[in-house]
Short mmCIF file of C-alpha atoms and ligand atoms in Angstrom, two decimals:
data_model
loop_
_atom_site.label_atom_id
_atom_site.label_comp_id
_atom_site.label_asym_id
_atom_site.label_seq_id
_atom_site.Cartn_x
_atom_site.Cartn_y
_atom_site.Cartn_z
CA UNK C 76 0.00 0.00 0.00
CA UNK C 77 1.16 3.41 -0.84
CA UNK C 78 0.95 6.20 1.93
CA UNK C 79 -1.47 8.12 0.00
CA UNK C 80 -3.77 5.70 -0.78
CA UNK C 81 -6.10 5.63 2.18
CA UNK C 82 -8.60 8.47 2.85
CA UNK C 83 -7.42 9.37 6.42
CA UNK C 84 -4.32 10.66 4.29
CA UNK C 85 -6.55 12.29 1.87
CA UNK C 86 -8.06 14.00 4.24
CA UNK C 87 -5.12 15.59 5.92
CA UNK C 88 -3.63 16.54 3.01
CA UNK C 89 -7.07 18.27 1.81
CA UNK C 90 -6.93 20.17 5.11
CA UNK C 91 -3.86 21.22 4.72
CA UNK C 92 -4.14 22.48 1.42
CA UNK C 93 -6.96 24.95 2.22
CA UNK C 94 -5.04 25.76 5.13
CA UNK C 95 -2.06 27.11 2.39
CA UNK C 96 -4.90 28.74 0.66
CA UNK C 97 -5.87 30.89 3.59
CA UNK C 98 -2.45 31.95 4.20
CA UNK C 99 -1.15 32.43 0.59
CA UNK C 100 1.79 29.77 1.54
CA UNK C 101 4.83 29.42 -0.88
CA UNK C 102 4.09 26.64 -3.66
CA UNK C 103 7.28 24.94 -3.02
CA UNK C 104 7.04 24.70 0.74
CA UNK C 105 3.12 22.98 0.17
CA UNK C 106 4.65 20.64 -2.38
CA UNK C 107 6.83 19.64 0.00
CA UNK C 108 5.12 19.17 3.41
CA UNK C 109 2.44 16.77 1.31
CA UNK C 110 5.03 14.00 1.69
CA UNK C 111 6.62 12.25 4.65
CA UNK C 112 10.53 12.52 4.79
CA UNK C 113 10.99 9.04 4.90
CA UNK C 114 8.71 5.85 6.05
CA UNK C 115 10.59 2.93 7.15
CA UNK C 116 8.62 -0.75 7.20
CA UNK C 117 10.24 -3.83 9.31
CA UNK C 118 9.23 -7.34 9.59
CA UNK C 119 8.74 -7.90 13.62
CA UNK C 120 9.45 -11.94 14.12
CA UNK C 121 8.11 -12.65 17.91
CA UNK C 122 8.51 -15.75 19.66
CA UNK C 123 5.03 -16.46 20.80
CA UNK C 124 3.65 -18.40 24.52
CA UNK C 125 3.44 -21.72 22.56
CA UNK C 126 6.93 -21.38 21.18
CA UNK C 127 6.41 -20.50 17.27
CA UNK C 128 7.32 -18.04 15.63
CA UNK C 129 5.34 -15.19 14.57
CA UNK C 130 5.70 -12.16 11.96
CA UNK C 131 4.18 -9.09 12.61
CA UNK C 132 4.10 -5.63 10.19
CA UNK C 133 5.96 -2.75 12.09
CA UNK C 134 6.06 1.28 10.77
CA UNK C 135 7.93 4.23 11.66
CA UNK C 136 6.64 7.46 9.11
CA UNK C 137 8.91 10.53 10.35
CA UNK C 138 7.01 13.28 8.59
CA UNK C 139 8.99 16.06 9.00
CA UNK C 140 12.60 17.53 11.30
CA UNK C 141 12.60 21.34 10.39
CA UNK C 142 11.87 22.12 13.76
CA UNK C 143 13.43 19.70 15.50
CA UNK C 144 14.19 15.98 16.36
CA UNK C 145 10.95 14.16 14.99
CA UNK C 146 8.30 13.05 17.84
CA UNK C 147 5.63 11.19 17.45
CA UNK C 148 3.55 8.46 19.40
CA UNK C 149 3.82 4.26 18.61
CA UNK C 150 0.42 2.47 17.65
CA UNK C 151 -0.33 -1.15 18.22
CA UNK C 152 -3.68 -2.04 16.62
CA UNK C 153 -4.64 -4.63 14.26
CA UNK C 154 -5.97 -1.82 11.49
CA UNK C 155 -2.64 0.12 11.20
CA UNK C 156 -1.24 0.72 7.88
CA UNK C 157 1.63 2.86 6.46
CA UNK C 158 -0.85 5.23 4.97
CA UNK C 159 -2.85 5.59 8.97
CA UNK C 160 0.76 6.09 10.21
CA UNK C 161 1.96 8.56 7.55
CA UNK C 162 -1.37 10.61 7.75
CA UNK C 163 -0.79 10.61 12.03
CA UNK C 164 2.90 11.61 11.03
CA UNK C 165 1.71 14.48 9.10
CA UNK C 166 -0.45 15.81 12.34
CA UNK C 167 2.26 15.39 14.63
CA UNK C 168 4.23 18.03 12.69
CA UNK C 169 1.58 20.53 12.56
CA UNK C 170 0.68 19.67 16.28
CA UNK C 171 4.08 20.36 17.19
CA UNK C 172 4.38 23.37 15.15
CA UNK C 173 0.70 24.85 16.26
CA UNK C 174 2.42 24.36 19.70
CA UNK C 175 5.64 26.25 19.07
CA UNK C 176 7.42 23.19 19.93
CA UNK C 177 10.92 22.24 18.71
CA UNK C 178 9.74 19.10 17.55
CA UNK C 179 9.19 17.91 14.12
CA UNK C 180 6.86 15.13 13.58
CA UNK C 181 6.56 11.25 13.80
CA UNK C 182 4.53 8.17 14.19
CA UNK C 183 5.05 4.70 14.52
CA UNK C 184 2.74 1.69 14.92
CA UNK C 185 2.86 -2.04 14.23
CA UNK C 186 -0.15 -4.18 12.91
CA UNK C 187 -1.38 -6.34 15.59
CA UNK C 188 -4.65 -6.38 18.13
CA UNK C 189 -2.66 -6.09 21.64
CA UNK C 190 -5.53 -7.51 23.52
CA UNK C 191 -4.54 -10.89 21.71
CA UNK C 192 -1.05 -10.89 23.54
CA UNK C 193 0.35 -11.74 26.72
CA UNK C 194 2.71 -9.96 28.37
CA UNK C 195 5.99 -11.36 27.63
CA UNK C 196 4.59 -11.49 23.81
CA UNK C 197 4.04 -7.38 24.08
CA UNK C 198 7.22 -7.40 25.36
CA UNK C 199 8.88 -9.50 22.59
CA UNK C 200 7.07 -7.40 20.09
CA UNK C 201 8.23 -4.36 20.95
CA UNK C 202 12.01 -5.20 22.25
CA UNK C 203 12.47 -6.39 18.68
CA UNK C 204 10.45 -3.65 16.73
CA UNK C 205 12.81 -1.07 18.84
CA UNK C 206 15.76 -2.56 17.59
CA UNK C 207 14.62 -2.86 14.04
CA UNK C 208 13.94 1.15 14.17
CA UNK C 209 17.13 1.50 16.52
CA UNK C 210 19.46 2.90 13.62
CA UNK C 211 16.86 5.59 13.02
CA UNK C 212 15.82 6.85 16.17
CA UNK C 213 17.49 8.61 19.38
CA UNK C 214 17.07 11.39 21.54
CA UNK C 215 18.07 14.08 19.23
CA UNK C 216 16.97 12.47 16.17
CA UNK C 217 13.39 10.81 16.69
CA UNK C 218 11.55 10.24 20.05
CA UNK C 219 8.45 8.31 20.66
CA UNK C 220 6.19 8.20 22.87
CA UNK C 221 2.58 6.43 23.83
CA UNK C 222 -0.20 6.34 21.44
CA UNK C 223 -3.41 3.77 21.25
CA UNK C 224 -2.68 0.78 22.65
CA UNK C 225 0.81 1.48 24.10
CA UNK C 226 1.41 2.26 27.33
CA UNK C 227 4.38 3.89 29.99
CA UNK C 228 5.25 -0.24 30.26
CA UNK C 229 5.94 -0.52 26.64
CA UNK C 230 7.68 2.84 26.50
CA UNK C 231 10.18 1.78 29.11
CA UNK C 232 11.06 -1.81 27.13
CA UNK C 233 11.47 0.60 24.87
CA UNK C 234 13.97 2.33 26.25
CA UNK C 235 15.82 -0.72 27.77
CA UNK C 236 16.13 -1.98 24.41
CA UNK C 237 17.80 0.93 22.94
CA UNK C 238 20.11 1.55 25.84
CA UNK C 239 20.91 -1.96 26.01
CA UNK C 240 22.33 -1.64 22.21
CA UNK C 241 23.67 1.50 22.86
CA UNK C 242 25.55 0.12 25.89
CA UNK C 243 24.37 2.47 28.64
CA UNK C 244 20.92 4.65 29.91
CA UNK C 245 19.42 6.78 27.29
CA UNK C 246 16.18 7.88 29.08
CA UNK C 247 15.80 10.83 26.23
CA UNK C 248 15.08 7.96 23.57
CA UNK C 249 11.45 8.02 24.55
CA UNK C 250 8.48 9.87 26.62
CA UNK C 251 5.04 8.79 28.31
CA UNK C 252 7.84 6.76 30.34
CA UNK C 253 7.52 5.81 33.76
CA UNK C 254 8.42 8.01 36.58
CA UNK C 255 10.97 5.78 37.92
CA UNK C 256 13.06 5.42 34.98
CA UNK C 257 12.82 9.08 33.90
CA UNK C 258 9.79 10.13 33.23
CA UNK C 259 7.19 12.65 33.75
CA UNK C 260 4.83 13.77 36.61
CA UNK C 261 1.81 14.78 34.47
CA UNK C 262 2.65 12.53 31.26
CA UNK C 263 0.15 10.08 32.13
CA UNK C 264 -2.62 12.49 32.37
CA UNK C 265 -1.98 15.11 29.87
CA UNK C 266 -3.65 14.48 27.40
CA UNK C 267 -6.91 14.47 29.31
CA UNK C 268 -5.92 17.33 30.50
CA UNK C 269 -5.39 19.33 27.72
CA UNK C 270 -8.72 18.37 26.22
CA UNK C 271 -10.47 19.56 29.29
CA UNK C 272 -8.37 23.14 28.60
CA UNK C 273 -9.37 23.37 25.91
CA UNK C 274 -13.14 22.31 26.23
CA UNK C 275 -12.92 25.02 29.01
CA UNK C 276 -11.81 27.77 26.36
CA UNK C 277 -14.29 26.72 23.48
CA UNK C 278 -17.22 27.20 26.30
CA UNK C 279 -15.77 30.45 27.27
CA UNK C 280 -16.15 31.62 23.73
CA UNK C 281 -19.48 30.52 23.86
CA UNK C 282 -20.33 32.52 26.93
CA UNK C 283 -20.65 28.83 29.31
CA UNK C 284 -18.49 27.86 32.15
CA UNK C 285 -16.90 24.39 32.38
CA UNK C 286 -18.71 24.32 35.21
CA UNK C 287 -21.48 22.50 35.44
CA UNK C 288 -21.27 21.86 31.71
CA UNK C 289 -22.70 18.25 30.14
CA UNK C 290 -19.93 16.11 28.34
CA UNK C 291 -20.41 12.96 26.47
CA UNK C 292 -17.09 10.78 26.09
CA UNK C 293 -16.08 8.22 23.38
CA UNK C 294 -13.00 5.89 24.17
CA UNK C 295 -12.05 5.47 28.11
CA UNK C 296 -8.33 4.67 27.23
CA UNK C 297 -6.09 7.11 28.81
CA UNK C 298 -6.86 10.49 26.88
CA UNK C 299 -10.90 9.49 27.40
CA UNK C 300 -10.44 8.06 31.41
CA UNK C 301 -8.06 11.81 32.27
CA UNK C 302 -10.46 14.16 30.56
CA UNK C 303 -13.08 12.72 32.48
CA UNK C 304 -11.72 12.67 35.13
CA UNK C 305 -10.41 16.31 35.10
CA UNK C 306 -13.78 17.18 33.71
CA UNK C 307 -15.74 15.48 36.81
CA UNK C 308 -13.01 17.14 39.34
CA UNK C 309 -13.58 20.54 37.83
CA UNK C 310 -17.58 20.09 37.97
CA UNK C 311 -18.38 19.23 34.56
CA UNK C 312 -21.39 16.86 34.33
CA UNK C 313 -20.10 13.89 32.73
CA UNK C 314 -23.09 12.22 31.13
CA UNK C 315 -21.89 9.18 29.54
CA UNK C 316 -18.76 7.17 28.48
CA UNK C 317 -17.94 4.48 26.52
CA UNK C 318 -15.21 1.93 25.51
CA UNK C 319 -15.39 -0.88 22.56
CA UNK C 320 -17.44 -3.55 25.21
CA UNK C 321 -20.20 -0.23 24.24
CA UNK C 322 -21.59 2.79 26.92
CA UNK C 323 -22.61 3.65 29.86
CA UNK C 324 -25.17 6.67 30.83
CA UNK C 325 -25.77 8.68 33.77
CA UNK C 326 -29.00 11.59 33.37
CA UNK C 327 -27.27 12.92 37.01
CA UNK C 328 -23.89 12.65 35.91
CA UNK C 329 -21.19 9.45 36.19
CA UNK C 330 -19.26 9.50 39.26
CA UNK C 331 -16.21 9.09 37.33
CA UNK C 332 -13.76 8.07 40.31
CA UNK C 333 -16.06 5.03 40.98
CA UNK C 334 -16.45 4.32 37.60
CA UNK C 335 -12.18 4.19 36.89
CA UNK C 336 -12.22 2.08 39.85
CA UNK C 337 -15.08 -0.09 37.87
CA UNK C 338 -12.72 -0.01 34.89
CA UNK C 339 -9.51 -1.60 36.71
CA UNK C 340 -11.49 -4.31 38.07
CA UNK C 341 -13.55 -5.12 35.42
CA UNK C 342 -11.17 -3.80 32.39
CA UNK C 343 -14.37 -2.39 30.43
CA UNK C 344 -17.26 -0.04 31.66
CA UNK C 345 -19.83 -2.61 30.42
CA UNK C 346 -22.00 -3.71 33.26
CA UNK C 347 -21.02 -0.90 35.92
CA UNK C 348 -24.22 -0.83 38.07
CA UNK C 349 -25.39 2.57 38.35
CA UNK C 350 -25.61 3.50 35.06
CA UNK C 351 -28.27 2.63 31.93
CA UNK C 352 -26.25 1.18 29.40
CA UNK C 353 -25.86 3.33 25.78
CA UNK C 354 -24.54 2.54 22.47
CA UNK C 355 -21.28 4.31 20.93
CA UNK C 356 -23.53 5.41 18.58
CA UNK C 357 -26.05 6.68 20.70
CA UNK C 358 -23.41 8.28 22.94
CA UNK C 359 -22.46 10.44 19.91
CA UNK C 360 -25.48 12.37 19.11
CA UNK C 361 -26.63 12.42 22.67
CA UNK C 362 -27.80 16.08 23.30
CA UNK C 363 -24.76 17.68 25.71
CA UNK C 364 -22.54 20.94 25.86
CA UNK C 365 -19.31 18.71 25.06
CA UNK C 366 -18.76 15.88 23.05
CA UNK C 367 -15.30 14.60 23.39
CA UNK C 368 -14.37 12.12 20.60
CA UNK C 369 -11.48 10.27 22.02
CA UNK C 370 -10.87 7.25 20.46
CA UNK C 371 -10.27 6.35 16.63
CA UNK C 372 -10.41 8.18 13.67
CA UNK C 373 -13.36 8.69 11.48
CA UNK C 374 -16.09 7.94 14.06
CA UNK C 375 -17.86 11.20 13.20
CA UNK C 376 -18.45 11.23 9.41
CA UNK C 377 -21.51 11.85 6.45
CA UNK C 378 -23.49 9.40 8.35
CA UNK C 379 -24.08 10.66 11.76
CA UNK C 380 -22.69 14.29 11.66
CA UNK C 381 -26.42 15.77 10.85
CA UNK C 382 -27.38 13.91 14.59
CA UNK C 383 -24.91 15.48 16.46
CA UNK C 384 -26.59 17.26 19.50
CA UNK C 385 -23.33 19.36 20.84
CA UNK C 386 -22.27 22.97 21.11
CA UNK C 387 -18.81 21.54 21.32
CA UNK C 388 -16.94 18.76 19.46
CA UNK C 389 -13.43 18.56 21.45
CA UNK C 390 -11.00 16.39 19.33
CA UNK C 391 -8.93 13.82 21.91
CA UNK C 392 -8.41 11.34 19.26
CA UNK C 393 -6.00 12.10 15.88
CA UNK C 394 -8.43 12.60 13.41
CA UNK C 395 -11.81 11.57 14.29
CA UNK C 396 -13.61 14.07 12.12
CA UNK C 397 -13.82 13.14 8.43
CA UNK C 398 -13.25 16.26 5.81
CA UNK C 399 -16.96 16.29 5.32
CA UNK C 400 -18.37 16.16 8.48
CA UNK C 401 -15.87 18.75 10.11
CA UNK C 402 -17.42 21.09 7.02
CA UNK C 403 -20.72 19.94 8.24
CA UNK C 404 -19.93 20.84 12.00
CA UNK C 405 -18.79 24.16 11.01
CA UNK C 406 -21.96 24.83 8.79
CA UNK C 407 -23.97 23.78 11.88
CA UNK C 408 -21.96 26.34 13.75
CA UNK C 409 -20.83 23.15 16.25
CA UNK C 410 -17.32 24.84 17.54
CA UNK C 411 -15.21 22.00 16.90
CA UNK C 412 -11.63 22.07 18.25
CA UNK C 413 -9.43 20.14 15.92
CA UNK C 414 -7.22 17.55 16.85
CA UNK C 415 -3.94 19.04 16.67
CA UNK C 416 -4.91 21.65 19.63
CA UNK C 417 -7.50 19.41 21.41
CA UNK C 418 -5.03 16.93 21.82
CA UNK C 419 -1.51 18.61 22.05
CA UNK C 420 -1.09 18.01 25.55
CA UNK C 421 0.56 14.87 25.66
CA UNK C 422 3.14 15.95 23.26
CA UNK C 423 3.52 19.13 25.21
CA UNK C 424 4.43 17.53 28.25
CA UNK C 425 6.49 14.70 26.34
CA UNK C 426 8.48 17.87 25.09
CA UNK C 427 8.90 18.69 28.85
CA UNK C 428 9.89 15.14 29.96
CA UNK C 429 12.42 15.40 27.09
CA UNK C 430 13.67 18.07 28.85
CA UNK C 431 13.93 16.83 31.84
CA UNK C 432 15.75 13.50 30.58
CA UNK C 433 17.83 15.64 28.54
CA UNK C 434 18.74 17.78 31.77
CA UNK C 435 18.82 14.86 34.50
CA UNK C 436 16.70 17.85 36.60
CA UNK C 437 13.04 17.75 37.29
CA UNK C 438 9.81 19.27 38.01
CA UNK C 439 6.70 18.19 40.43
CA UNK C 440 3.44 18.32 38.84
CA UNK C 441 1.98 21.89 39.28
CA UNK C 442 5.09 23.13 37.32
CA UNK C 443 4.93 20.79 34.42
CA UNK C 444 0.45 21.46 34.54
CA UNK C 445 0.59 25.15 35.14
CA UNK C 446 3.61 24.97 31.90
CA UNK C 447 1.53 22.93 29.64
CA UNK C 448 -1.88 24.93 30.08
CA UNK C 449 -0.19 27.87 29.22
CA UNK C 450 1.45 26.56 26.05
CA UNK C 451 -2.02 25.14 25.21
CA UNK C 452 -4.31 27.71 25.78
CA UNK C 453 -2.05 30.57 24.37
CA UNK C 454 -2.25 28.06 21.33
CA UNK C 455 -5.89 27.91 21.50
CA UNK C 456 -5.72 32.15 21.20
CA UNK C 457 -3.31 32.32 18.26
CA UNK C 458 -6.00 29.61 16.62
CA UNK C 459 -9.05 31.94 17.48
CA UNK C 460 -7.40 35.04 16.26
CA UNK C 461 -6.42 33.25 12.96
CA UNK C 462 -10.46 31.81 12.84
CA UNK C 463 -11.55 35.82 13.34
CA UNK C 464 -9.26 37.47 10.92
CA UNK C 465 -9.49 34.94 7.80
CA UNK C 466 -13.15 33.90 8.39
CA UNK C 467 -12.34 30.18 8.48
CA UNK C 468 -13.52 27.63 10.95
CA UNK C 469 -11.50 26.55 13.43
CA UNK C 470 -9.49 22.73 12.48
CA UNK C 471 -8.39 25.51 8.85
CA UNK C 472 -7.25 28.38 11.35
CA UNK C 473 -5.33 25.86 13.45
CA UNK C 474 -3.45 24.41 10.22
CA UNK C 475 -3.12 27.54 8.70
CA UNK C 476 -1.57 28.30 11.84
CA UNK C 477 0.84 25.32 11.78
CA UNK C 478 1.68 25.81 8.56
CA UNK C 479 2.72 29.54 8.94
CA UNK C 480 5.42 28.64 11.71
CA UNK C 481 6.43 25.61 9.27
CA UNK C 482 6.65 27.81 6.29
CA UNK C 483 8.92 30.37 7.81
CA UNK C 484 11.01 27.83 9.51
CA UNK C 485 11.27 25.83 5.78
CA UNK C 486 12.43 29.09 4.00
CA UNK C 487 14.62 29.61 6.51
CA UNK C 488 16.54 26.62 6.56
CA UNK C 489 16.35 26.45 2.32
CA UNK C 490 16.74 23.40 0.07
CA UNK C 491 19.51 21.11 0.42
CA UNK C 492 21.08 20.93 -2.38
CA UNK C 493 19.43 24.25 -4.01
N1 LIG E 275 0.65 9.91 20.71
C1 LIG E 275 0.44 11.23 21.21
C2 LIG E 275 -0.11 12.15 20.14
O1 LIG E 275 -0.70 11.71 19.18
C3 LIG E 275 1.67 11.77 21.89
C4 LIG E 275 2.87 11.92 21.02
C5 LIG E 275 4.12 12.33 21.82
O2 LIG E 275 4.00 12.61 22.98
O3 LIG E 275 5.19 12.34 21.20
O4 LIG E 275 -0.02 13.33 20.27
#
């Protein structure tokens, strides 16, 4: 399969086309930033439980490095494909340069449903898919991090494996780590975090406090569980969650501490006891302030967009809007904050544990929140101000914005050769 075969690609490259329209971007930089730097594909062999042998498909799409060292997050699920991983390549660069990050962008991801492995075979899988991508990434070259189905576990095999090649402790060769080998306070939750930020500024411009406002959630992974959570602490009325087992509803509100406790009991919100059970699709056009899409990609799309019963569509998952349905949310005049400012916290605070692995210094937790809301929300202005003067909606202000800091940064630097 060829990266741009697969609509998800499409898509982002549409996006980021009108987004050069709005800003009158130079032809050669566009032609450019339409096509990942280089996409490297290895054959993962993994010694399974019952001894045989098994090969999986393993990506690593680094997008862009005009900014910086390429970052981006590692994927296990059984539909990844290089043209998923080059399109979430492509959005880590903009995210990072929306940000004003010194990060260009990455992603990485390996074919294979992680549910379906035991430990030691998650461990096998990614010692050896480290070491197949070892040559190409490092702490000042390319840095992962989490993404679906990965987890501060995986990232610190990770990081084992490559400073067991290199021959001593590289902690800067990943983030989303644990804390005890280098990592973060705040990583885990960021993400969540952000998204609740930034749900709090979209309801601002709408005149409506986070406050007592009603959220729906899709996906209660770690972006979905933290913004939730951070929602319900900050006295948002969280009315219903899901996960793939399907939903669960609350008319009063979830108590979202029980129901995490629920979760790592049970491992999936189906059957918690004190709430009505709700489809994912149901959950989507359920009438609320908020609707936080945080799982996959194209869950909103032609099909279901005209339901939608939000003021809000806050974008924790990479690309959950298709083309036409964000154009449909705007028409509706849903606010919908796109992906790569919905969901830059995590890579904000990655940058920071970068930092701080980098620097062998750290911070405690208010420092490293306090730091990323800043980053996030001053985003969130520079996007609004963009929106206002070009007349766009917001997911084309927030590229346009990338793009802007990308294009100066590209002219900059020039064309090797000329
Ligand atoms: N996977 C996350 C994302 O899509 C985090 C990436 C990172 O921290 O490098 O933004």
């Amino acid at each position: 399969m060829d990266y741009a075969e697969g609509v998800f690609y499409q898509n982002t490259i549409k996006i980021v086309e009108e987004a050069a329209n709005v800003i009158n971007c130079d032809p050669n930089v566009l032609e450019r930033i339409k096509y990942p730097r280089r996409a490297i594909i290895v054959s993962v062999p993994v010694r399974m439980d019952d001894y045989r042998v098994k090969v999986f498909t393993g990506y690593r799409v680094q997008h862009s490095s005009t900014l910086g060292p390429f970052k981006g997050g590692i994927r296990y699920h059984q539909d990844v494909d290089l043209s998923e991983v080059a399109a979430l390549a492509a959005l880590m660069t903009f995210k990072c340069s929306l940000l004003s990050l010194p990060l260009g962008g990455a992603k990485g991801g390996v074919k294979v449903d992680p549910t379906k492995l035991s430990r030691t075979e998650k461990q096998n899988l990614t010692r050896r898919f480290t070491s197949e991508i070892g040559p190409f990434i490092g702490p000042s070259k390319d840095i992962p991090a989490p993404d679906v189905g990965t987890d501060p576990q995986t990232m610190a095999w990770l990081m084992d494996t490559y400073s067991q090649e290199q021959g001593y402790a590289q902690p800067s060769v990943v983030t989303g780590k644990p804390i005890e080998i280098g990592g973060s306070h705040g990583r885990m939750g960021s993400t969540g975090l952000g998204v609740i930020f930034t749900a709090e500024k979209a309801l601002e411009k709408l005149g409506q406090k986070l406050s007592g406002a009603t959220f729906s959630i899709q996906g209660f992974g770690n972006v979905g569980q933290h913004a939730a959570l951070y929602g319900f602490q900050r006295g948002a009325k969280i009315l219903a969650v899901s996960d793939v087992s399907g939903g669960i509803y609350s008319a009063a509100g979830l108590d979202i501490p029980d129901v995490i406790r629920y979760v790592s009991e049970h491992k999936v919100v189906k059957g918690y006891p004190k709430a009505e059970p709700i489809s994912n699709e149901d959950l989507l056009t359920l009438k609320c302030d908020v609707l936080a899409p945080c799982a996959l990609d194209g869950v909103i799309h032609d099909g279901n967009v005209d339901k939608l019963q939000t003021r809000v569509v806050v974008e924790g998952a990479n690309g959950p809007c298709t083309a036409t349905a964000s154009r449909r949310l705007a028409e509706r005049d849903i606010l919908n904050v796109p992906d790569i400012l919905a969901n830059g916290g995590g890579v904000i605070v990655s940058y920071f544990e970068w930092v701080q692995s980098l620097a062998y210094f750290f911070w405690d937790e208010e420092q490293v929140n306090t730091k990323m809301k800043q980053i996030i929300t001053n985003a969130f202005d520079r996007v609004w101000e963009m929106k206002t003067e070009k007349k766009v909606d917001m997911r084309t202000a927030a590229m346009a914005t990338a793009v802007k800091r990308l294009e100066k940064a590209m002219l900059l630097r020039g064309l090797y050769p000329r």
